[in-house]
Each structure stands twice: as structure tokens, then as C-alpha cells.
PDB file of C-alpha atoms in Angstrom:
ATOM      1  CA  MET A  23     -35.116 109.247 -44.355  1.00 47.00           C
ATOM      2  CA  ALA A  24     -38.321 110.520 -46.051  1.00 55.00           C
ATOM      3  CA  ARG A  25     -41.505 108.639 -45.239  1.00 76.00           C
ATOM      4  CA  ASP A  26     -42.670 106.264 -47.999  1.00 87.00           C
ATOM      5  CA  PRO A  27     -46.274 107.293 -48.760  1.00 89.00           C
ATOM      6  CA  LEU A  28     -47.054 103.849 -50.139  1.00 93.00           C
ATOM      7  CA  GLN A  29     -45.769 101.803 -47.187  1.00 93.00           C
ATOM      8  CA  THR A  30     -49.202 101.363 -45.732  1.00 93.00           C
ATOM      9  CA  TYR A  31     -50.511 100.250 -49.162  1.00 93.00           C
ATOM     10  CA  ARG A  32     -47.758  97.619 -49.413  1.00 93.00           C
ATOM     11  CA  ASN A  33     -48.183  96.454 -45.793  1.00 92.00           C
ATOM     12  CA  LYS A  34     -51.844  95.670 -46.429  1.00 93.00           C
ATOM     13  CA  ARG A  35     -51.198  93.529 -49.453  1.00 93.00           C
ATOM     14  CA  ARG A  36     -49.325  90.302 -50.402  1.00 91.00           C
ATOM     15  CA  ALA A  37     -47.827  90.978 -53.804  1.00 88.00           C
ATOM     16  CA  GLU A  38     -47.782  87.306 -54.704  1.00 89.00           C
ATOM     17  CA  ALA A  39     -51.430  86.849 -53.898  1.00 92.00           C
ATOM     18  CA  THR A  40     -53.187  89.842 -55.544  1.00 92.00           C
ATOM     19  CA  PRO A  41     -53.186  91.141 -59.106  1.00 93.00           C
ATOM     20  CA  GLU A  42     -53.035  94.746 -57.839  1.00 94.00           C
ATOM     21  CA  PRO A  43     -49.997  96.903 -58.758  1.00 93.00           C
ATOM     22  CA  ALA A  44     -47.165  96.492 -56.323  1.00 88.00           C
ATOM     23  CA  GLY A  45     -46.593 100.179 -56.133  1.00 80.00           C
ATOM     24  CA  ASP A  46     -43.001 100.050 -57.482  1.00 77.00           C
ATOM     25  CA  GLU A  47     -43.506 102.331 -60.456  1.00 71.00           C
ATOM     26  CA  ALA A  48     -41.782 105.674 -60.135  1.00 64.00           C
ATOM     27  CA  PRO A  49     -43.979 108.814 -60.031  1.00 68.00           C
ATOM     28  CA  ARG A  50     -44.452 110.735 -63.236  1.00 68.00           C
ATOM     29  CA  ASN A  51     -41.836 113.337 -63.836  1.00 64.00           C
ATOM     30  CA  ASP A  52     -43.816 115.375 -66.371  1.00 64.00           C
ATOM     31  CA  GLU A  53     -44.778 118.392 -64.214  1.00 65.00           C
ATOM     32  CA  ALA A  54     -46.672 119.902 -67.163  1.00 65.00           C
ATOM     33  CA  ALA A  55     -49.105 116.949 -67.341  1.00 82.00           C
ATOM     34  CA  ALA A  56     -52.453 117.493 -65.742  1.00 90.00           C
ATOM     35  CA  PRO A  57     -53.098 115.297 -62.665  1.00 96.00           C
ATOM     36  CA  ILE A  58     -55.477 112.443 -63.028  1.00 97.00           C
ATOM     37  CA  PHE A  59     -58.538 111.294 -61.107  1.00 98.00           C
ATOM     38  CA  VAL A  60     -60.087 107.829 -61.137  1.00 99.00           C
ATOM     39  CA  ILE A  61     -63.282 106.431 -59.696  1.00 99.00           C
ATOM     40  CA  GLN A  62     -63.312 102.693 -59.281  1.00 98.00           C
ATOM     41  CA  LYS A  63     -66.418 100.688 -58.435  1.00 98.00           C
ATOM     42  CA  HIS A  64     -65.359  98.128 -55.793  1.00 97.00           C
ATOM     43  CA  ASP A  65     -67.711  95.219 -55.284  1.00 94.00           C
ATOM     44  CA  ALA A  66     -66.111  94.114 -52.026  1.00 89.00           C
ATOM     45  CA  SER A  67     -67.735  92.940 -48.745  1.00 86.00           C
ATOM     46  CA  SER A  68     -69.652  96.168 -48.936  1.00 89.00           C
ATOM     47  CA  GLN A  69     -70.015  97.789 -52.394  1.00 93.00           C
ATOM     48  CA  HIS A  70     -68.605 101.311 -52.717  1.00 96.00           C
ATOM     49  CA  TYR A  71     -66.764 103.608 -55.085  1.00 98.00           C
ATOM     50  CA  ASP A  72     -63.128 104.535 -54.575  1.00 98.00           C
ATOM     51  CA  PHE A  73     -62.499 108.198 -55.464  1.00 99.00           C
ATOM     52  CA  ARG A  74     -58.830 108.869 -56.149  1.00 99.00           C
ATOM     53  CA  LEU A  75     -56.903 112.121 -56.935  1.00 98.00           C
ATOM     54  CA  GLU A  76     -53.306 112.353 -58.073  1.00 97.00           C
ATOM     55  CA  ILE A  77     -51.553 114.509 -55.430  1.00 96.00           C
ATOM     56  CA  ASP A  78     -47.791 114.580 -54.844  1.00 94.00           C
ATOM     57  CA  GLY A  79     -47.070 111.497 -56.848  1.00 93.00           C
ATOM     58  CA  VAL A  80     -49.661 109.166 -55.336  1.00 96.00           C
ATOM     59  CA  LEU A  81     -53.392 108.651 -55.584  1.00 98.00           C
ATOM     60  CA  LYS A  82     -55.075 110.124 -52.468  1.00 98.00           C
ATOM     61  CA  SER A  83     -58.055 107.917 -51.929  1.00 98.00           C
ATOM     62  CA  TRP A  84     -61.495 107.878 -50.388  1.00 98.00           C
ATOM     63  CA  ALA A  85     -64.155 105.200 -50.173  1.00 97.00           C
ATOM     64  CA  VAL A  86     -67.545 106.622 -51.112  1.00 98.00           C
ATOM     65  CA  PRO A  87     -70.347 104.155 -49.982  1.00 97.00           C
ATOM     66  CA  LYS A  88     -73.081 105.649 -52.164  1.00 96.00           C
ATOM     67  CA  GLY A  89     -70.863 106.730 -55.042  1.00 97.00           C
ATOM     68  CA  PRO A  90     -70.578 110.234 -56.592  1.00 98.00           C
ATOM     69  CA  SER A  91     -73.613 112.353 -57.311  1.00 98.00           C
ATOM     70  CA  THR A  92     -74.321 115.038 -59.861  1.00 98.00           C
ATOM     71  CA  ASP A  93     -76.871 116.683 -57.521  1.00 98.00           C
ATOM     72  CA  PRO A  94     -75.337 119.569 -55.516  1.00 98.00           C
ATOM     73  CA  ARG A  95     -77.852 118.848 -52.724  1.00 98.00           C
ATOM     74  CA  ASP A  96     -76.345 115.463 -52.038  1.00 98.00           C
ATOM     75  CA  LYS A  97     -73.554 115.241 -49.471  1.00 98.00           C
ATOM     76  CA  GLN A  98     -71.898 111.904 -49.944  1.00 98.00           C
ATOM     77  CA  LEU A  99     -69.729 110.375 -47.180  1.00 98.00           C
ATOM     78  CA  ALA A 100     -66.161 109.825 -48.300  1.00 98.00           C
ATOM     79  CA  ILE A 101     -63.864 107.922 -45.924  1.00 98.00           C
ATOM     80  CA  GLU A 102     -60.211 108.547 -46.482  1.00 98.00           C
ATOM     81  CA  THR A 103     -58.118 105.347 -47.114  1.00 97.00           C
ATOM     82  CA  GLU A 104     -54.441 104.718 -47.721  1.00 96.00           C
ATOM     83  CA  ASP A 105     -52.535 106.331 -50.604  1.00 97.00           C
ATOM     84  CA  HIS A 106     -52.425 104.196 -53.781  1.00 97.00           C
ATOM     85  CA  PRO A 107     -49.796 104.079 -56.503  1.00 96.00           C
ATOM     86  CA  LEU A 108     -50.407 105.943 -59.738  1.00 96.00           C
ATOM     87  CA  ASP A 109     -50.489 102.780 -61.766  1.00 95.00           C
ATOM     88  CA  TYR A 110     -53.546 101.667 -59.761  1.00 97.00           C
ATOM     89  CA  ALA A 111     -55.548 104.122 -61.844  1.00 97.00           C
ATOM     90  CA  ASP A 112     -56.117 101.637 -64.664  1.00 96.00           C
ATOM     91  CA  PHE A 113     -56.363  98.536 -62.459  1.00 97.00           C
ATOM     92  CA  GLU A 114     -59.441  96.483 -63.280  1.00 97.00           C
ATOM     93  CA  GLY A 115     -59.750  92.909 -62.051  1.00 96.00           C
ATOM     94  CA  VAL A 116     -60.594  90.613 -59.148  1.00 96.00           C
ATOM     95  CA  ILE A 117     -58.861  90.712 -55.782  1.00 95.00           C
ATOM     96  CA  PRO A 118     -59.070  87.243 -54.107  1.00 93.00           C
ATOM     97  CA  ASP A 119     -61.646  87.110 -51.292  1.00 91.00           C
ATOM     98  CA  ALA A 120     -58.986  86.132 -48.755  1.00 90.00           C
ATOM     99  CA  GLU A 121     -56.926  89.263 -49.440  1.00 92.00           C
ATOM    100  CA  TYR A 122     -57.369  92.859 -48.208  1.00 89.00           C
ATOM    101  CA  GLY A 123     -60.155  94.515 -50.155  1.00 91.00           C
ATOM    102  CA  GLY A 124     -61.238  91.227 -51.783  1.00 93.00           C
ATOM    103  CA  GLY A 125     -63.721  91.727 -54.604  1.00 95.00           C
ATOM    104  CA  THR A 126     -64.177  93.011 -58.137  1.00 96.00           C
ATOM    105  CA  VAL A 127     -62.719  96.341 -59.205  1.00 98.00           C
ATOM    106  CA  MET A 128     -63.981  98.306 -62.226  1.00 98.00           C
ATOM    107  CA  VAL A 129     -62.651 101.557 -63.620  1.00 98.00           C
ATOM    108  CA  TRP A 130     -65.913 103.507 -63.527  1.00 98.00           C
ATOM    109  CA  ASP A 131     -64.470 106.859 -64.661  1.00 98.00           C
ATOM    110  CA  ILE A 132     -61.055 108.364 -65.293  1.00 98.00           C
ATOM    111  CA  GLY A 133     -59.610 111.549 -66.698  1.00 98.00           C
ATOM    112  CA  PRO A 134     -57.581 114.660 -65.892  1.00 98.00           C
ATOM    113  CA  PHE A 135     -58.657 117.203 -63.296  1.00 98.00           C
ATOM    114  CA  ASP A 136     -57.760 120.801 -62.276  1.00 95.00           C
ATOM    115  CA  ASN A 137     -57.279 122.433 -58.903  1.00 95.00           C
ATOM    116  CA  ALA A 138     -60.377 124.715 -58.710  1.00 92.00           C
ATOM    117  CA  ARG A 139     -59.432 126.310 -55.410  1.00 86.00           C
ATOM    118  CA  GLY A 140     -59.851 130.089 -55.565  1.00 79.00           C
ATOM    119  CA  ALA A 141     -57.109 132.520 -54.577  1.00 71.00           C
ATOM    120  CA  ASP A 142     -56.796 133.806 -51.021  1.00 80.00           C
ATOM    121  CA  ASP A 143     -56.700 137.415 -49.998  1.00 75.00           C
ATOM    122  CA  ASN A 144     -53.043 137.604 -51.056  1.00 81.00           C
ATOM    123  CA  GLY A 145     -53.838 136.264 -54.522  1.00 79.00           C
ATOM    124  CA  ARG A 146     -52.260 132.844 -53.728  1.00 85.00           C
ATOM    125  CA  VAL A 147     -53.864 129.542 -54.673  1.00 86.00           C
ATOM    126  CA  LYS A 148     -53.097 126.665 -52.339  1.00 90.00           C
ATOM    127  CA  SER A 149     -51.561 123.632 -53.929  1.00 94.00           C
ATOM    128  CA  LEU A 150     -53.522 120.335 -53.996  1.00 96.00           C
ATOM    129  CA  ALA A 151     -51.271 118.970 -51.282  1.00 95.00           C
ATOM    130  CA  GLU A 152     -51.896 121.971 -49.017  1.00 95.00           C
ATOM    131  CA  ALA A 153     -55.643 121.814 -49.648  1.00 95.00           C
ATOM    132  CA  TRP A 154     -55.726 118.099 -48.810  1.00 96.00           C
ATOM    133  CA  ALA A 155     -53.767 118.735 -45.572  1.00 95.00           C
ATOM    134  CA  ASP A 156     -56.163 121.607 -44.653  1.00 94.00           C
ATOM    135  CA  GLY A 157     -59.132 119.341 -45.270  1.00 96.00           C
ATOM    136  CA  HIS A 158     -60.766 121.215 -48.140  1.00 96.00           C
ATOM    137  CA  LEU A 159     -60.233 120.272 -51.789  1.00 97.00           C
ATOM    138  CA  THR A 160     -62.053 121.840 -54.741  1.00 97.00           C
ATOM    139  CA  VAL A 161     -61.425 120.189 -58.116  1.00 98.00           C
ATOM    140  CA  ARG A 162     -62.771 120.297 -61.592  1.00 98.00           C
ATOM    141  CA  LEU A 163     -63.123 116.856 -63.225  1.00 98.00           C
ATOM    142  CA  HIS A 164     -62.805 116.156 -66.940  1.00 98.00           C
ATOM    143  CA  GLY A 165     -64.084 112.618 -67.091  1.00 98.00           C
ATOM    144  CA  THR A 166     -66.413 110.631 -69.336  1.00 97.00           C
ATOM    145  CA  LYS A 167     -69.206 110.255 -66.780  1.00 98.00           C
ATOM    146  CA  LEU A 168     -68.430 113.079 -64.400  1.00 98.00           C
ATOM    147  CA  THR A 169     -67.420 116.639 -65.265  1.00 98.00           C
ATOM    148  CA  GLY A 170     -67.273 119.941 -63.492  1.00 98.00           C
ATOM    149  CA  GLY A 171     -66.545 120.937 -59.993  1.00 98.00           C
ATOM    150  CA  TYR A 172     -66.585 118.804 -56.857  1.00 98.00           C
ATOM    151  CA  ALA A 173     -65.674 119.718 -53.259  1.00 98.00           C
ATOM    152  CA  LEU A 174     -64.207 117.354 -50.667  1.00 98.00           C
ATOM    153  CA  THR A 175     -64.380 118.663 -47.092  1.00 98.00           C
ATOM    154  CA  HIS A 176     -63.051 116.956 -43.994  1.00 98.00           C
ATOM    155  CA  PHE A 177     -65.644 117.159 -41.254  1.00 96.00           C
ATOM    156  CA  ARG A 178     -64.654 114.618 -38.629  1.00 95.00           C
ATOM    157  CA  THR A 179     -62.225 111.815 -37.658  1.00 94.00           C
ATOM    158  CA  GLU A 180     -63.249 108.513 -36.240  1.00 89.00           C
ATOM    159  CA  GLY A 181     -60.394 106.474 -34.862  1.00 88.00           C
ATOM    160  CA  ASP A 182     -57.694 106.813 -37.498  1.00 86.00           C
ATOM    161  CA  LYS A 183     -60.086 107.485 -40.356  1.00 89.00           C
ATOM    162  CA  ARG A 184     -60.598 110.967 -41.655  1.00 94.00           C
ATOM    163  CA  GLN A 185     -64.174 111.377 -42.935  1.00 98.00           C
ATOM    164  CA  TRP A 186     -65.024 113.863 -45.640  1.00 98.00           C
ATOM    165  CA  LEU A 187     -68.064 115.009 -47.576  1.00 99.00           C
ATOM    166  CA  LEU A 188     -68.021 114.819 -51.394  1.00 99.00           C
ATOM    167  CA  VAL A 189     -70.407 117.398 -52.954  1.00 98.00           C
ATOM    168  CA  LYS A 190     -71.054 118.358 -56.538  1.00 98.00           C
ATOM    169  CA  MET A 191     -70.650 122.074 -57.077  1.00 98.00           C
ATOM    170  CA  ASP A 192     -73.584 123.980 -58.577  1.00 97.00           C
ATOM    171  CA  ASP A 193     -72.192 124.570 -62.023  1.00 97.00           C
ATOM    172  CA  ASP A 194     -73.154 123.775 -65.666  1.00 97.00           C
ATOM    173  CA  ALA A 195     -72.437 120.083 -65.137  1.00 96.00           C
ATOM    174  CA  ALA A 196     -74.761 119.729 -62.126  1.00 97.00           C
ATOM    175  CA  ASP A 197     -77.937 117.748 -62.794  1.00 97.00           C
ATOM    176  CA  ALA A 198     -80.313 116.637 -60.072  1.00 95.00           C
ATOM    177  CA  ARG A 199     -82.077 114.317 -62.472  1.00 94.00           C
ATOM    178  CA  ARG A 200     -79.059 112.191 -63.328  1.00 93.00           C
ATOM    179  CA  ASN A 201     -78.053 109.118 -61.330  1.00 93.00           C
ATOM    180  CA  PRO A 202     -74.840 108.015 -63.039  1.00 94.00           C
ATOM    181  CA  VAL A 203     -74.003 105.182 -60.621  1.00 93.00           C
ATOM    182  CA  SER A 204     -77.239 103.516 -61.807  1.00 92.00           C
ATOM    183  CA  THR A 205     -77.481 104.566 -65.451  1.00 92.00           C
ATOM    184  CA  ALA A 206     -73.820 104.433 -66.448  1.00 91.00           C
ATOM    185  CA  ASP A 207     -72.749 101.220 -64.808  1.00 91.00           C
ATOM    186  CA  ALA A 208     -69.959  99.968 -67.140  1.00 96.00           C
ATOM    187  CA  SER A 209     -66.234 100.316 -67.231  1.00 97.00           C
ATOM    188  CA  VAL A 210     -64.976 103.324 -69.183  1.00 98.00           C
ATOM    189  CA  LEU A 211     -61.846 101.324 -70.205  1.00 97.00           C
ATOM    190  CA  THR A 212     -63.426  98.044 -71.323  1.00 97.00           C
ATOM    191  CA  GLY A 213     -67.175  98.463 -71.373  1.00 97.00           C
ATOM    192  CA  ARG A 214     -67.547  95.501 -69.051  1.00 97.00           C
ATOM    193  CA  SER A 215     -69.921  95.143 -66.040  1.00 95.00           C
ATOM    194  CA  THR A 216     -68.552  94.057 -62.700  1.00 94.00           C
ATOM    195  CA  GLN A 217     -70.088  90.587 -63.312  1.00 94.00           C
ATOM    196  CA  GLN A 218     -68.303  90.309 -66.636  1.00 96.00           C
ATOM    197  CA  ILE A 219     -64.995  91.326 -64.988  1.00 96.00           C
ATOM    198  CA  ALA A 220     -65.553  88.734 -62.242  1.00 94.00           C
ATOM    199  CA  ASP A 221     -66.380  86.043 -64.773  1.00 94.00           C
ATOM    200  CA  GLU A 222     -63.388  86.744 -67.021  1.00 93.00           C
ATOM    201  CA  GLU A 223     -60.732  87.452 -64.390  1.00 87.00           C
ATOM    202  CA  GLY A 224     -61.903  85.785 -61.214  1.00 72.00           C
ATOM    203  CA  ASP A 225     -59.433  82.868 -61.449  1.00 64.00           C
ATOM    204  CA  GLN A 226     -56.317  84.940 -61.842  1.00 58.00           C
ATOM    205  CA  PRO A 227     -53.875  85.031 -58.851  1.00 50.00           C
TER     206      PRO A 227
END
């Protein structure tokens, strides 16, 4: 039997106690559709940004403590986490404190992305799944707050956690003067701040 890529996600959560998607939605079957990325600001026990890429029917996920940068000189730590279901991409709400990942989640940016990996000596471009397995992803984001190329490179493993570096590529969208995690701090879906999301949805199961 094929491994369920979302089993770890489900094992960590109690469906009756969290408003997060259960992960039961079938993967998209439109192969022509561009894959999506999402960055969610997660105000949990330690605030961070969850960077997610659609690969092989799930959202491959990394926790980025300092958030994404538009400065190519910045090398942001990105800690790989469990795969998330695709319908998590537009999840915005409050996870109860007693549950795994308890805290407020905001959709900070979302949009399509491209595989920006160059061809090898044989003219072949590795798929996103192959690049993830090899530990080096190069993608081009088409978001509202972030655009252009980003590289994710696996550089070490601590325990069962693969640790990567998220780096902005030096392209037309690079800007060392911008600090989007500070200056663009509102949901791209609803325009709400994390405090507004917490105030409006904090009592929901």
C-alpha cells in the first residue's frame, strides 16, 4: 500500500478540536494548473512564517523563524515540517492553545509559482519532487508581496528535522531596502492583522 503523505499531519491533530482542514480533500487533477505557494504567518509559541509549496499533491512545508526576505544577502533558516493538505493554503484562523501548533494563522501571501531549476548537461530539468528529494529547490514566485526567484537548499539534519536555507535570488524582484514582514503585515485574503483574526475567530472550536 502506498504511503499516505498526510498521515503525520493527521496524527498530530485532533479533527474535532481544531478548525484546520482535516486533509480529506482529493488532490487537484488539473495537471495544466500552475502549482501554488503560500506563506502563512503563524503566531504560535514562537512566531514564525510557514513557507509551503505544492509538490506531488501536498504542500511541502518549512517553518521560517525570521520570515522571507527580498535581500539576496540574507540566508533564512527554514526547518522542514510535515506535509500539509492543499486546502490548508487558504486556512486563516485560530488553533486552540492546547492543540498542536496552537496560535493564530494568517495567509500572508499566496499565488502560483514556477519550477525555476535550470536544465542539466543532458537538457533535462528535474521535477519539483526530484529537486525536493535532492535538497535543492529553485522556484519563481508570483505572489502579491513576494515575486521572483527563491532558492531552498538543504544543508543539515538535526534529529529528524531537515534544515534548509531560504535565499532570495538576485533578480529584478530583489530589493535589499524592503522588509516585507514588517511593512506588509496584513492578510492578503482578508486584510486582517493577526490580532484581528485572533479577536474575531479565537472562540471557534
